[in-house]
Phi, psi and omega in degrees: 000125172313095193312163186204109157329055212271118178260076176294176188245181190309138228341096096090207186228110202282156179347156148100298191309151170277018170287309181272329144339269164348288148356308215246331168289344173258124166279355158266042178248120176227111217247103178334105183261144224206133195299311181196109158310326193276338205234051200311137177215131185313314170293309162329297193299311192296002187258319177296322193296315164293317159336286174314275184344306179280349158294326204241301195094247171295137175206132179267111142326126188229134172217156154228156196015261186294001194267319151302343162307271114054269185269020155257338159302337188284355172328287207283002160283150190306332185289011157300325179345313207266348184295116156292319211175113166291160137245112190247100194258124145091070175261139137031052217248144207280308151034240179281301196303348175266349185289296188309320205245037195316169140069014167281298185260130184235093205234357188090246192245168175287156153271135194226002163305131155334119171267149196261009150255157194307088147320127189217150166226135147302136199210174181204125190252023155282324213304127190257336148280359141201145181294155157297299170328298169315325178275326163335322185299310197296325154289014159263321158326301190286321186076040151232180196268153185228104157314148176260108204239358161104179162299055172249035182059204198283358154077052177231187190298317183295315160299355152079037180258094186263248186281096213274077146005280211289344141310324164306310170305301186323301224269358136314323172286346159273313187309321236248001194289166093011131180073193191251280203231145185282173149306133184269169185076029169261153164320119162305140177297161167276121196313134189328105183341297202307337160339263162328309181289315179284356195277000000 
């Protein structure tokens, strides 16, 4: 059985979230533990990520907000190897999250590589951590399909996503696809019709 891999975002994902729902309904779920939630750095996080990985070996990423961020920086590490497929819900723009969070976070740069694995991104156009229009970009960037979940905030406990269903169907939809890993040097996918057409 493939490992699936729980990435949280800045400190971390409290009782309730569906991160931990998740957690506890998959038994091949493990949720990536991190030195300091509160005071998060782009080396830190990327070395526990790695850790796991080279522990579990093939693995599906499940992140939310800075987690996203998380796995997509982990692309350009060797330890991409092991990555099957990310699901990236409500990532982030680095930004707006140090303006809300001064003086916390030490994450770098947005990551703008093709990832060279299979993706799915949740998005939102409440999300007070990143516009929509910026995540658009950033899924084109990456050169994956990015869902439209609609006006729902940060797509967390505050915005009243605990035990999030209709997430479980998404992330079937990355599981369940063809193939592994994208090619490098393809072409980026085209960002979801329904997108475009609703934007």
């Amino acid at each position: 059985m493939v490992a699936t891999l729980i990435l949280p975002g800045l400190n971390g994902s409290a009782e309730g979230h569906w991160q931990r729902h998740w957690a506890r309904d998959n038994a091949s779920s493990t949720i990536v533990r991190q030195a300091s939630w509160s005071r998060p750095a782009l080396h830190e996080w990327l070395q526990s990520l790695e850790g796991e990985l080279e522990r579990v070996g093939d693995a599906w990423l499940v992140a939310h907000s800075l987690g996203c961020l998380l796995a997509a920086h982990i692309a350009t590490r060797p330890a991409a190897r092991h990555v099957r497929g990310a699901f990236l819900v409500a990532p982030c723009d680095l930004e707006r999250t140090e303006r809300l969070h001064p003086g916390v976070i030490d994450f770098g740069e947005m990551p703008t590589d093709r990832l060279p694995f299979r993706t799915f991104v949740v998005g939102s156009r409440g999300d007070r951590y990143m516009d929509f229009v910026r995540l658009r970009r950033y899924a084109a960037l990456w050169g994956v399909k990015l869902h439209d979940l609609g006006h729902a905030g940060h797509i967390n406990i505050e915005s009243g996503f605990g035990q999030w269903r209709q997430g479980y169907q998404l992330f079937s939809s990355l599981t369940d696809a063809p193939g592994r890993r994208a090619p490098k040097g393809t072409q980026p996918q085209r960002v979801s019709r329904a997108i475009t057409a609703s934007a």
